[in-house]
Coordinates of C-alpha atoms and ligand atoms in Angstrom, one line a residue:
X1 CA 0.0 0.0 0.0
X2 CA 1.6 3.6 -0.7
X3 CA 1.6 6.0 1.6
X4 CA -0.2 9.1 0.3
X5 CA 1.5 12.1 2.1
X6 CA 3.3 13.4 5.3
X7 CA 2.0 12.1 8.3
X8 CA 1.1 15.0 11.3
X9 CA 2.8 13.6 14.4
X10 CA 2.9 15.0 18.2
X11 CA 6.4 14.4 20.0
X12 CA 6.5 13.3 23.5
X13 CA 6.9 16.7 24.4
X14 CA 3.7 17.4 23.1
X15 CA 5.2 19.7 19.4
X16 CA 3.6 19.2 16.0
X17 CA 5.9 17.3 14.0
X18 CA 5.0 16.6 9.9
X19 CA 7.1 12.8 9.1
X20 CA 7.4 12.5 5.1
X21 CA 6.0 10.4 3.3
X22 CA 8.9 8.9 1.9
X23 CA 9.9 7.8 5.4
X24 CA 6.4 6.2 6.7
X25 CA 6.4 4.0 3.6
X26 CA 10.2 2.8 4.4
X27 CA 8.7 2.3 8.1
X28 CA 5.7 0.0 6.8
X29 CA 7.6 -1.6 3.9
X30 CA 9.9 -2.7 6.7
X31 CA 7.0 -4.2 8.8
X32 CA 6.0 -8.1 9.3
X33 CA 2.8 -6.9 10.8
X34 CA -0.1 -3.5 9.5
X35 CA 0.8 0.0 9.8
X36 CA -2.4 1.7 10.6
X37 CA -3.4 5.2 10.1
X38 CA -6.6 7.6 10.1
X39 CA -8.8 6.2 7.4
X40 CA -7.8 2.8 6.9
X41 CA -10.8 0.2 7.5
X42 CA -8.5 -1.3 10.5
X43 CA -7.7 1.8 12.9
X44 CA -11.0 2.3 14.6
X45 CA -11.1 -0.7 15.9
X46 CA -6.8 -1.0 16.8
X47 CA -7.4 2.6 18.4
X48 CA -10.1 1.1 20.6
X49 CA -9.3 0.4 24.5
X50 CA -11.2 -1.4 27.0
X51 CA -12.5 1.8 28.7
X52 CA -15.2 3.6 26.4
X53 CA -14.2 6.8 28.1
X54 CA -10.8 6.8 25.9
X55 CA -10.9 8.0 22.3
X56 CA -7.8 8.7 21.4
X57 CA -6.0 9.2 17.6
X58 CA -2.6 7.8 17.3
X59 CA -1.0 9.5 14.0
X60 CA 0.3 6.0 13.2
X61 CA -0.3 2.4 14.7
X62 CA 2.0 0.0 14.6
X63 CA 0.6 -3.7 15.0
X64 CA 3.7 -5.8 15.7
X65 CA 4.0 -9.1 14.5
X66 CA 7.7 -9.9 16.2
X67 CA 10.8 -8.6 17.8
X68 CA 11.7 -7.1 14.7
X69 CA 8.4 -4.8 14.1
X70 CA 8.9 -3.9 17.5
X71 CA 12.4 -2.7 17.1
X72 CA 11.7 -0.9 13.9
X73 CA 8.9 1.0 16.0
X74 CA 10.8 1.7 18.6
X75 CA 13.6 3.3 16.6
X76 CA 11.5 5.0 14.5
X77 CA 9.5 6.8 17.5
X78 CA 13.0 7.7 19.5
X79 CA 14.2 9.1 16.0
X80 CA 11.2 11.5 15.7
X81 CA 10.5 12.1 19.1
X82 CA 7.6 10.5 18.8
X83 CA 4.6 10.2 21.7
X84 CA 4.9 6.1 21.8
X85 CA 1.7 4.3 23.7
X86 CA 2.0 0.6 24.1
X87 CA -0.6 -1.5 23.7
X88 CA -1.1 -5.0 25.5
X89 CA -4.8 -6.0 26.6
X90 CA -6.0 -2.5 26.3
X91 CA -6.9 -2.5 29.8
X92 CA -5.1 0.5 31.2
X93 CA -7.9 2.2 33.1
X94 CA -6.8 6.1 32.3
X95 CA -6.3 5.0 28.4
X96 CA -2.4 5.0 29.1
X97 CA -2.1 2.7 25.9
X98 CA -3.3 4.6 23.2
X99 CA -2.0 8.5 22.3
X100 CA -3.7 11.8 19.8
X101 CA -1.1 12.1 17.8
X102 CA 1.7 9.8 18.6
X103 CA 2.6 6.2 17.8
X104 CA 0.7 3.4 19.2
X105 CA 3.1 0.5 19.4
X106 CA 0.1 -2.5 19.6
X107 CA 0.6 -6.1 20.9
X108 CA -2.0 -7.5 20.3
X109 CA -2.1 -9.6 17.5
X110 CA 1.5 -10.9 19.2
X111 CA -0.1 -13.3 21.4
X112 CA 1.1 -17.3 21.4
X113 CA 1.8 -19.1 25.1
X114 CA 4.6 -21.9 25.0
X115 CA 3.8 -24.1 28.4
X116 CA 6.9 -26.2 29.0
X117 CA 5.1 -29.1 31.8
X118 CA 8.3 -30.7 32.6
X119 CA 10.2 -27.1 33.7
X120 CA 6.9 -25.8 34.7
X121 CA 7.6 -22.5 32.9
X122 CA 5.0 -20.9 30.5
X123 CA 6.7 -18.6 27.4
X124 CA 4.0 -15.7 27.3
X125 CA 4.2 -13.1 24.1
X126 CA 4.0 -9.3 25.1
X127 CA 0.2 -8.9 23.5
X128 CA -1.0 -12.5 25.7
X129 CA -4.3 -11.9 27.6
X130 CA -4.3 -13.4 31.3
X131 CA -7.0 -16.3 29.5
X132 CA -4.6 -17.6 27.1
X133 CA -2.0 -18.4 30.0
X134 CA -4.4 -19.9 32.2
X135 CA -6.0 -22.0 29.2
X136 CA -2.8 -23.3 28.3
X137 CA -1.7 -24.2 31.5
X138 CA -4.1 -25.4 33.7
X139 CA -4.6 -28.4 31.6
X140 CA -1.1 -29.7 32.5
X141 CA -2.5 -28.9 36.7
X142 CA -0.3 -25.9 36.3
X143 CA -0.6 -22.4 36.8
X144 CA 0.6 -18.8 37.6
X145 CA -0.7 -15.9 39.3
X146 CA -3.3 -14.2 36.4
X147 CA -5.7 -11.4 37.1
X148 CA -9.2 -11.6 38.0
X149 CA -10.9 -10.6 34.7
X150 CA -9.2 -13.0 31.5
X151 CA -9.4 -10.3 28.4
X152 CA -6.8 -8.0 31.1
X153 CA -3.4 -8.2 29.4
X154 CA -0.7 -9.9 30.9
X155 CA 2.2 -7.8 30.1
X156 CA 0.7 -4.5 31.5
X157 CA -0.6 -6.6 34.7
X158 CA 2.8 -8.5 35.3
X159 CA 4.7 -4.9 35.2
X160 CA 3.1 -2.9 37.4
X161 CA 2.8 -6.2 40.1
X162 CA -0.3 -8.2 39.2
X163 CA -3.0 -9.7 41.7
X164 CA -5.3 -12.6 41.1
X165 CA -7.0 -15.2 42.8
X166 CA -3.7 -16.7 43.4
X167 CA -1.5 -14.5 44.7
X168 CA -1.0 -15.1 47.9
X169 CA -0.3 -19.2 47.2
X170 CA 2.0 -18.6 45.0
X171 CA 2.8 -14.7 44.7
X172 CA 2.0 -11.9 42.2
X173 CA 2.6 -11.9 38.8
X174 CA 6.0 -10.1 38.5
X175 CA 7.1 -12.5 41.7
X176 CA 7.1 -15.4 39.1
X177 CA 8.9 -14.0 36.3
X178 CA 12.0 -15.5 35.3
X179 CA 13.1 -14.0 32.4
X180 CA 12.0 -11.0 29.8
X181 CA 13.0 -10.7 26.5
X182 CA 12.5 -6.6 25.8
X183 CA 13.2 -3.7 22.9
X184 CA 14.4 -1.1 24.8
X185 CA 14.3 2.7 23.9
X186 CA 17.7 2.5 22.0
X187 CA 15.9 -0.2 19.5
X188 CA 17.9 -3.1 21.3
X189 CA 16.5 -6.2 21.7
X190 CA 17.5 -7.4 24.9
X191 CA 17.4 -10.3 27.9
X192 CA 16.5 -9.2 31.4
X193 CA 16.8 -12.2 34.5
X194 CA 18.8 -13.0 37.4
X195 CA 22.2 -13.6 35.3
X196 CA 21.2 -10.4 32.2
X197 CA 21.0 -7.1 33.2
X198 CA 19.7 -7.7 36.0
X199 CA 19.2 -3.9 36.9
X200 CA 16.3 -4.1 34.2
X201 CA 15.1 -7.3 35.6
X202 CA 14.6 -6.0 39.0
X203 CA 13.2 -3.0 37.8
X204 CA 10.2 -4.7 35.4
X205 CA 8.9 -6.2 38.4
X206 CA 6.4 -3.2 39.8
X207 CA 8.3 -0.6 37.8
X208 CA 5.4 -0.5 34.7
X209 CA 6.1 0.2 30.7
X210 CA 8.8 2.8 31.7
X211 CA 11.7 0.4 30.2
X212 CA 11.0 -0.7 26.7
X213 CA 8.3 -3.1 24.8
X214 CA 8.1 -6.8 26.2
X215 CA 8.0 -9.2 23.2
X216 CA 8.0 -12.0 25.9
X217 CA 8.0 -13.3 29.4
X218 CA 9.1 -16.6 31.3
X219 CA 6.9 -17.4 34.1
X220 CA 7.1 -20.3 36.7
X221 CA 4.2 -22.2 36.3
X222 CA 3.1 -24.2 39.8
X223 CA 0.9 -27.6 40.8
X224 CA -2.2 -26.7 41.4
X225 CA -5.5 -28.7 41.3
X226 CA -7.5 -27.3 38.3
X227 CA -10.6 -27.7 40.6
X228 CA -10.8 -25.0 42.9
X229 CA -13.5 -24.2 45.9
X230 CA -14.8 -21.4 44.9
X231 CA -17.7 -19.0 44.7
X232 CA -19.4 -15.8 46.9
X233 CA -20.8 -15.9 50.5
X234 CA -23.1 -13.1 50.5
X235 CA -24.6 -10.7 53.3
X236 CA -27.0 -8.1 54.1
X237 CA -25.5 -4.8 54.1
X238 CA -26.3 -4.3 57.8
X239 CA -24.3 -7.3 58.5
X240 CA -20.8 -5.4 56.3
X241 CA -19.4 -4.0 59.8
X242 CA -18.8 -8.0 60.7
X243 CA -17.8 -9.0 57.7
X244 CA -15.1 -5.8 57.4
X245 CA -13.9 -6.7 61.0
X246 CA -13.3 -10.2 60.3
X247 CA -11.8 -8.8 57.4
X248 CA -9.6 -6.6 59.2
X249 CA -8.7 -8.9 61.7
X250 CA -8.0 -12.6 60.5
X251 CA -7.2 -11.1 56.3
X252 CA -3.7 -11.4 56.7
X253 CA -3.6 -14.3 58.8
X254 CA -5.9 -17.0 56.7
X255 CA -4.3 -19.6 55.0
X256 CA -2.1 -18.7 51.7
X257 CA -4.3 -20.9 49.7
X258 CA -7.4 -18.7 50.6
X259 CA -8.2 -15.2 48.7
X260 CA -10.8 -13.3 49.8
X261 CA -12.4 -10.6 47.9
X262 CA -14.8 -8.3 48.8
X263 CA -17.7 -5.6 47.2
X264 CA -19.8 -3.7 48.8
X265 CA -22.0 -3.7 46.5
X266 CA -26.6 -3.1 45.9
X267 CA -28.7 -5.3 44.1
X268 CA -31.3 -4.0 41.3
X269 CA -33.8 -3.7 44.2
X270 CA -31.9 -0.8 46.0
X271 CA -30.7 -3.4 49.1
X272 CA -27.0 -3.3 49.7
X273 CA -24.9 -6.5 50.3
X274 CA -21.7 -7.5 51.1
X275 CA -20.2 -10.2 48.9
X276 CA -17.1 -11.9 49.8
X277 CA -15.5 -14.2 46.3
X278 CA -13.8 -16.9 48.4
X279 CA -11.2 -19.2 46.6
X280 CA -9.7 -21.7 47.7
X281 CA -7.1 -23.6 45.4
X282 CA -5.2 -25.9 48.3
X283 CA -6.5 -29.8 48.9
X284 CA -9.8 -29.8 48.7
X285 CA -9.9 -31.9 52.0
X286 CA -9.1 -28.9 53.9
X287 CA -11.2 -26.3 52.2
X288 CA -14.1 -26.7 54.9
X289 CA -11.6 -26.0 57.9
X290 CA -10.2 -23.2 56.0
X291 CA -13.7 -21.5 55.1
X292 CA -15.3 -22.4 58.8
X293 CA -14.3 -19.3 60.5
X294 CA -15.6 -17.0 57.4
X295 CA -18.8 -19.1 57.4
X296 CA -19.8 -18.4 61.2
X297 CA -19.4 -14.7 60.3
X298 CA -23.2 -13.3 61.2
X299 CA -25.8 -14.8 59.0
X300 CA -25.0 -15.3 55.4
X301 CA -28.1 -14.8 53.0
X302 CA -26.4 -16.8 49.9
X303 CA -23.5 -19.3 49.7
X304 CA -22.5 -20.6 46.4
X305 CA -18.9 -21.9 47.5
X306 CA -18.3 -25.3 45.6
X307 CA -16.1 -27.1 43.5
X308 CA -15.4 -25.5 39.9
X309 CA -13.0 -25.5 36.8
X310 CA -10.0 -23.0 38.1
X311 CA -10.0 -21.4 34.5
X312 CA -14.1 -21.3 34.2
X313 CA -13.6 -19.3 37.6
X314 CA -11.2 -16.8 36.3
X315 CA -13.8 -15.8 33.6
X316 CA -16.7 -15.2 35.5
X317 CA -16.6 -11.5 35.8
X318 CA -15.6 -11.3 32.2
X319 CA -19.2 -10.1 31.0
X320 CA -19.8 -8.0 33.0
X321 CA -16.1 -6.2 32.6
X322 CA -16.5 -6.5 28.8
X323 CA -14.6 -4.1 26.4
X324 CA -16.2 -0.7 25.7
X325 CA -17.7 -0.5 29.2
X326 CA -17.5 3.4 30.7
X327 CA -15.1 3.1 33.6
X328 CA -14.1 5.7 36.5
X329 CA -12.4 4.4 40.0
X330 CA -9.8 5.7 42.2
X331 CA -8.0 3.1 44.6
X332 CA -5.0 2.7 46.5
X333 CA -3.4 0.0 49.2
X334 CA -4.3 -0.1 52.7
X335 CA -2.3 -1.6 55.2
X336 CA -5.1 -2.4 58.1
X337 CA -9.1 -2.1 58.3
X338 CA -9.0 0.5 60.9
X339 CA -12.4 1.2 62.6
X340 CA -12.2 4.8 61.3
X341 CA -11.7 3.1 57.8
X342 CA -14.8 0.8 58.4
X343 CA -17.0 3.7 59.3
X344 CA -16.5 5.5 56.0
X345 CA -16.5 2.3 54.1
X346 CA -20.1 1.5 56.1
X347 CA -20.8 6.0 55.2
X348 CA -20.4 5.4 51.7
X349 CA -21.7 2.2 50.8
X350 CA -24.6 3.2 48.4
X351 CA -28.0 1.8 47.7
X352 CA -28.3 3.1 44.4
X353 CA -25.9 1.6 42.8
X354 CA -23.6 4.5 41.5
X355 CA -20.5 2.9 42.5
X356 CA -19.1 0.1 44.3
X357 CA -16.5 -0.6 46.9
X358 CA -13.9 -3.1 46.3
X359 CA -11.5 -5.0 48.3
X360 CA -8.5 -7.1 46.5
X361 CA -6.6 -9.1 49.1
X362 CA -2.8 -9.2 49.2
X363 CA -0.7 -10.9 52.0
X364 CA 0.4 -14.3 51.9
X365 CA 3.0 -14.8 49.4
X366 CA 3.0 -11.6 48.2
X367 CA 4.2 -10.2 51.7
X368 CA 6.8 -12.6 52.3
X369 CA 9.0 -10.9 49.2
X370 CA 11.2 -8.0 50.7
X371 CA 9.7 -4.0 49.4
X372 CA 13.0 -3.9 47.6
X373 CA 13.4 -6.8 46.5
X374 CA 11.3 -6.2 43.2
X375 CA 10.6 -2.6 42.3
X376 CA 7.0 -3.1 43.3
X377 CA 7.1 -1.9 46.9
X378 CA 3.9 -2.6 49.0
X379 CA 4.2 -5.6 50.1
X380 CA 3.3 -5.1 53.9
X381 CA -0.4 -4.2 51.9
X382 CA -3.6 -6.1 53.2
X383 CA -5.4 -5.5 50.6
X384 CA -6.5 -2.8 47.3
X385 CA -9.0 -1.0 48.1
X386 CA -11.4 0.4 45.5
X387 CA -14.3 2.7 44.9
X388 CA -15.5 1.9 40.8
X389 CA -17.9 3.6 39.0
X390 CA -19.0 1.5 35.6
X391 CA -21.8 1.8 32.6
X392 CA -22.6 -0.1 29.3
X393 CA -24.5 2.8 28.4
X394 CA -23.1 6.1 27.1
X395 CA -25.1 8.5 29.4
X396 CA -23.7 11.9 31.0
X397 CA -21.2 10.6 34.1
X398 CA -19.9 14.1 35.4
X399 CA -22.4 12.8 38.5
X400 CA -21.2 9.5 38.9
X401 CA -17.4 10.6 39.0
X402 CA -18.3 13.3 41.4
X403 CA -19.7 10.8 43.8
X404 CA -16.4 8.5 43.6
X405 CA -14.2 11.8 43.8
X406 CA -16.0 12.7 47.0
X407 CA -16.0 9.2 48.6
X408 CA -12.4 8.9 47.7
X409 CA -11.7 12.3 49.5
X410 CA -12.7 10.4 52.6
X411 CA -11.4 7.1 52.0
X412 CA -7.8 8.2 50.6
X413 CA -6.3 9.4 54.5
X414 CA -6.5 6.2 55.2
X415 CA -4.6 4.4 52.3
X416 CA -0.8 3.8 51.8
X417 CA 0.5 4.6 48.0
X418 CA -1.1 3.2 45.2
X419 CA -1.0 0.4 42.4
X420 CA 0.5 1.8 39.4
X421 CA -1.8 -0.5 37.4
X422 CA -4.5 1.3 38.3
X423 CA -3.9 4.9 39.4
X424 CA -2.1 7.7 37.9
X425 CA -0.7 10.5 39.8
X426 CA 1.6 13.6 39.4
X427 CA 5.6 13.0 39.5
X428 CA 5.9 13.6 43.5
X429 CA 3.5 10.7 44.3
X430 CA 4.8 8.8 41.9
X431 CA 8.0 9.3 43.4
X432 CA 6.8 8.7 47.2
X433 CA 5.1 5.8 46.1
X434 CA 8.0 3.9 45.0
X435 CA 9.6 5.3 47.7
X436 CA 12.7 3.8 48.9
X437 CA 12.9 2.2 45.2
X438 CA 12.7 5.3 43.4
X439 CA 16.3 6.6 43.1
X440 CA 17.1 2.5 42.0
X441 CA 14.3 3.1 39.2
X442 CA 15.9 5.9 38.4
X443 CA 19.3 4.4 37.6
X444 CA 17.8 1.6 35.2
X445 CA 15.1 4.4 33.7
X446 CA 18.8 6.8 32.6
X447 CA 20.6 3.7 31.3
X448 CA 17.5 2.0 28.8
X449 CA 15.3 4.8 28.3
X450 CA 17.4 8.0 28.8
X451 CA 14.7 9.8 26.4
X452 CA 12.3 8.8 28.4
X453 CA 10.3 7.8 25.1
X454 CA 7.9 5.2 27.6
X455 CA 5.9 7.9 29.5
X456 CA 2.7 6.9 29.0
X457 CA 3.3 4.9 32.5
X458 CA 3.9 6.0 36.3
X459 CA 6.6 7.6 34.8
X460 CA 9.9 7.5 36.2
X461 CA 11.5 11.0 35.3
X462 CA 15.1 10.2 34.1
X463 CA 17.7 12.3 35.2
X464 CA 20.9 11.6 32.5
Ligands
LIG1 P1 -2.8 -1.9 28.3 O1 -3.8 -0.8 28.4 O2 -2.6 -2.5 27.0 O3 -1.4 -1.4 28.8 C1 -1.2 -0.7 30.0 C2 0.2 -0.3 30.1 O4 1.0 -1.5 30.2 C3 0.7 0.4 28.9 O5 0.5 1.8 29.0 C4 2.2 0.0 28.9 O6 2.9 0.9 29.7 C5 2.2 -1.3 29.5 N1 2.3 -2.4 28.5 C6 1.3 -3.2 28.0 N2 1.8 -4.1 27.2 C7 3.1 -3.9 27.2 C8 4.2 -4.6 26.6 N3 4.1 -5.6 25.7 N4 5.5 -4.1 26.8 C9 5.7 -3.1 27.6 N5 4.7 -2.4 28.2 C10 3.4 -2.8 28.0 N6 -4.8 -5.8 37.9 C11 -4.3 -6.8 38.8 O7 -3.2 -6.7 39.3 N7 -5.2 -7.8 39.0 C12 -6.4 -7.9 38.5 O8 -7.1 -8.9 38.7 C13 -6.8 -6.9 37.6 N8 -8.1 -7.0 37.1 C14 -8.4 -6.0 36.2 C15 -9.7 -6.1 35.5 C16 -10.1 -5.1 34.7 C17 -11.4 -5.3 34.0 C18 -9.3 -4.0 34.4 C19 -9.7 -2.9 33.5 C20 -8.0 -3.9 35.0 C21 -7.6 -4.9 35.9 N9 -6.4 -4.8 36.5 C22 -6.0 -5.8 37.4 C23 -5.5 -3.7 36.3 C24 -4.5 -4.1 35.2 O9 -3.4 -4.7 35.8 C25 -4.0 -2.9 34.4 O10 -5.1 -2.2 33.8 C26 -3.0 -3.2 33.3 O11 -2.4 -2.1 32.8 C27 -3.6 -4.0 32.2 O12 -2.7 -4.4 31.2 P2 -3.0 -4.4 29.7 O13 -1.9 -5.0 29.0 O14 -4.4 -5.0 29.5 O15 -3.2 -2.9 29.4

């Protein structure tokens, strides 16, 4: 295909820039995979994201097929100046993967899984949804720590930490990632893991897309039975108080094979529950004892807790999180339930519907790895704590986000820094929230992306 004209381009520093034409046909003659722009049939639907809120115009979109279109991207984007998204699942929640004006750098059609039963290791391309490692793995009775929703990308998930049902048997995402193959700013294609550049390896481990394009990742894979003991134990909302305490107070020290998650959360009807997502994926034998104490918790109204396929599990919320939903939530880590955090949790918990409180559980596993030993830092965390606001419907939502904003204003004094995945924030709390990592991000941010061409991210500012 020829390439008509110039192109009209934004640089990362936000300037109009015009590319020739002469030099966008030598990019996509060079390419394995489609380079996209405004008007051909394919870029609506490769500029799309998960959240409806987002609609963005990339000047060019790069849909990489391999290493190669990847490095060809990336040097062509550092050469310009270009703004560079990347694209994985599409999930990032603030649109973080998609740009006006600059290059998208998409994934997505890069997506194969390699599961190797004998090493227990899954090889996991950089455009892989969480669904296609736990399909190809749990088969073999093995599995890694994978997000609660399956169309959620894995690379985006695995850099800023990753939580799932899972996570605190056998640790978060990032905790079970042996090696990375990545294109780094410079166009390089290079190996990060314990023995290769290590400094990058520690760093892509809660440190987000600052560092370069993952083509793929090694993950330790783990025995686990593919039948979990799973399902909700639901309240009345005038029972939450209980259920929060017991929350509060036993959360951290319940069995690592148990994950708890709870919403606070109002039926059709206008009654508001408590719902509790109990899994419990050690030997079945125990799975009674280990749900008793949760059980005896005041007088549950439903209880659908029973044995079910581990990967039917992790797509049961998959519906109802379906792409081109209209998302808003703010959330952040908290290290305890305090009784002044239970009281605006009880405050705010609504009737009508307009958001929801969440609770993801961390602890186990995930707490036993040191705060600097991986650049993902909150590991003394009980849990994520969120307040989410969500539509199918394209209506007005300046009222909806007002109501999370102002329940967030009373929630957020009582949270500890936040999950990169899921917030953004200005350069200072991105800085205290890595906190004693943040200088060490730094470092590895100066030597691979000096540029700092990856800012679409919490972005680590580099200083060379
Ligand atoms: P994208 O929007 O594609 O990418 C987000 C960012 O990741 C990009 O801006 C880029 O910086 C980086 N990135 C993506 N792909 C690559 C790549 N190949 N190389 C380099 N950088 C890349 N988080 C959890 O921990 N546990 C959960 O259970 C969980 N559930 C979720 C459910 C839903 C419905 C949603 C919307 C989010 C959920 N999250 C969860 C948050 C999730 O981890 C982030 O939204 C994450 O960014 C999603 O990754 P993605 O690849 O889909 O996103």
């Amino acid at each position: 295909m020829t390439v008509a004209g110039s192109v009209r381009a934004v640089t990362g520093a936000g300037a109009e820039v015009e590319i020739e034409a002469g030099a966008v046909q030598e990019l996509r003659d060079s390419l394995r995979g489609p380079l996209l722009m405004p008007g051909n049939a394919a870029y609506d639907d490769a500029r799309k994201v998960w959240n409806a809120m987002i609609d963005k115009h990339p000047a060019l979109i790069v849909q990489c097929e391999g290493a190669s279109d990847v490095a060809r991207a990336v040097s062509f984007a550092r050469e310009r100046d270009l703004l560079v998204a990347v694209r994985g699942g599409g999930h990032s929640i603030s649109g973080k993967s998609v740009c006006e004006g600059g290059m998208m750098i998409d994934m997505s059609q890069f997506n194969s899984v390699h599961v190797d039963p004998r090493a227990k290791t899954a090889r996991v391309d950089g455009g892989c949804l969480e669904g296609h490692i736990d399909r190809e793995s749990t088969p073999f009775g093995l599995v890694t720590t994978a997000g609660v929703v399956s169309h959620t990308g894995a690379a985006g998930l695995t850099l800023g930490g990753g939580f799932g049902r899972v996570c605190r048997h056998f640790g978060m995402a990032c905790d079970n990632v042996r090696r990375v193959d990545i294109v780094t700013a410079d166009g390089t294609l290079r190996r990060a893991s314990v023995d290769e550049h290590p400094d990058l390896y520690w760093a892509l481990k809660g440190g987000g897309g600052n560092f370069g394009v993952v083509i793929d990742f090694e993950f330790e894979l783990h025995e686990m039975n593919p039948t979990v003991i799973a399902g909700d134990i639901v309240w009345p909302g005038d029972q939450a108080r209980q259920v929060l305490e017991f929350y509060g107070e036993h959360g951290n020290s319940l069995p690592d094979e148990l994950n708890l998650n709870i919403a606070l959360v109002a039926t059709p009807q206008g009654e508001k529950r408590v719902s509790v997502e109990a899994v419990w994926s050690g030997d079945a034998a125990r799975a009674e004892e280990a749900l008793a104490p949760l059980r005896e918790v005041g007088k549950p109204i439903a209880d659908t807790v029973a044995p079910v396929p581990y990967a039917q599990f992790q797509t049961r919320h998959d519906n109802a999180n379906r792409h081109g939903i209209y998302s808003y939530m703010k959330s952040s880590f908290v290290n305890e339930l305090s009784s002044g955090l239970i009281d605006e949790v009880l405050a705010l918990h609504r009737s009508d519907g307009v958001y929801w409180i969440y609770f993801m559980q961390a602890g186990g596993a995930v707490s036993r790895i040191g705060p600097q030993d991986t650049a993902f830092p909150h590991r003394s965390a009980h849990s994520n704590m969120m307040v989410i606001s969500e539509s199918h419907e394209q209506k007005d939502r300046t009222a909806d986000i007002a109501a999370v904003r102002s329940a967030w204003a009373r929630l957020e004094p009582h949270t500890v820094g936040f999950y990169v995945n899921l917030m953004e924030a200005d350069d200072g709390r991105t800085r205290a929230n890595y906190g004693v990592n943040y200088e060490r991000l730094v470092k590895v941010k100066n030597r691979y992306d000096p540029g700092n061409l990856f800012r679409l991210n919490a972005n680590i500012k580099p200083t060379a």
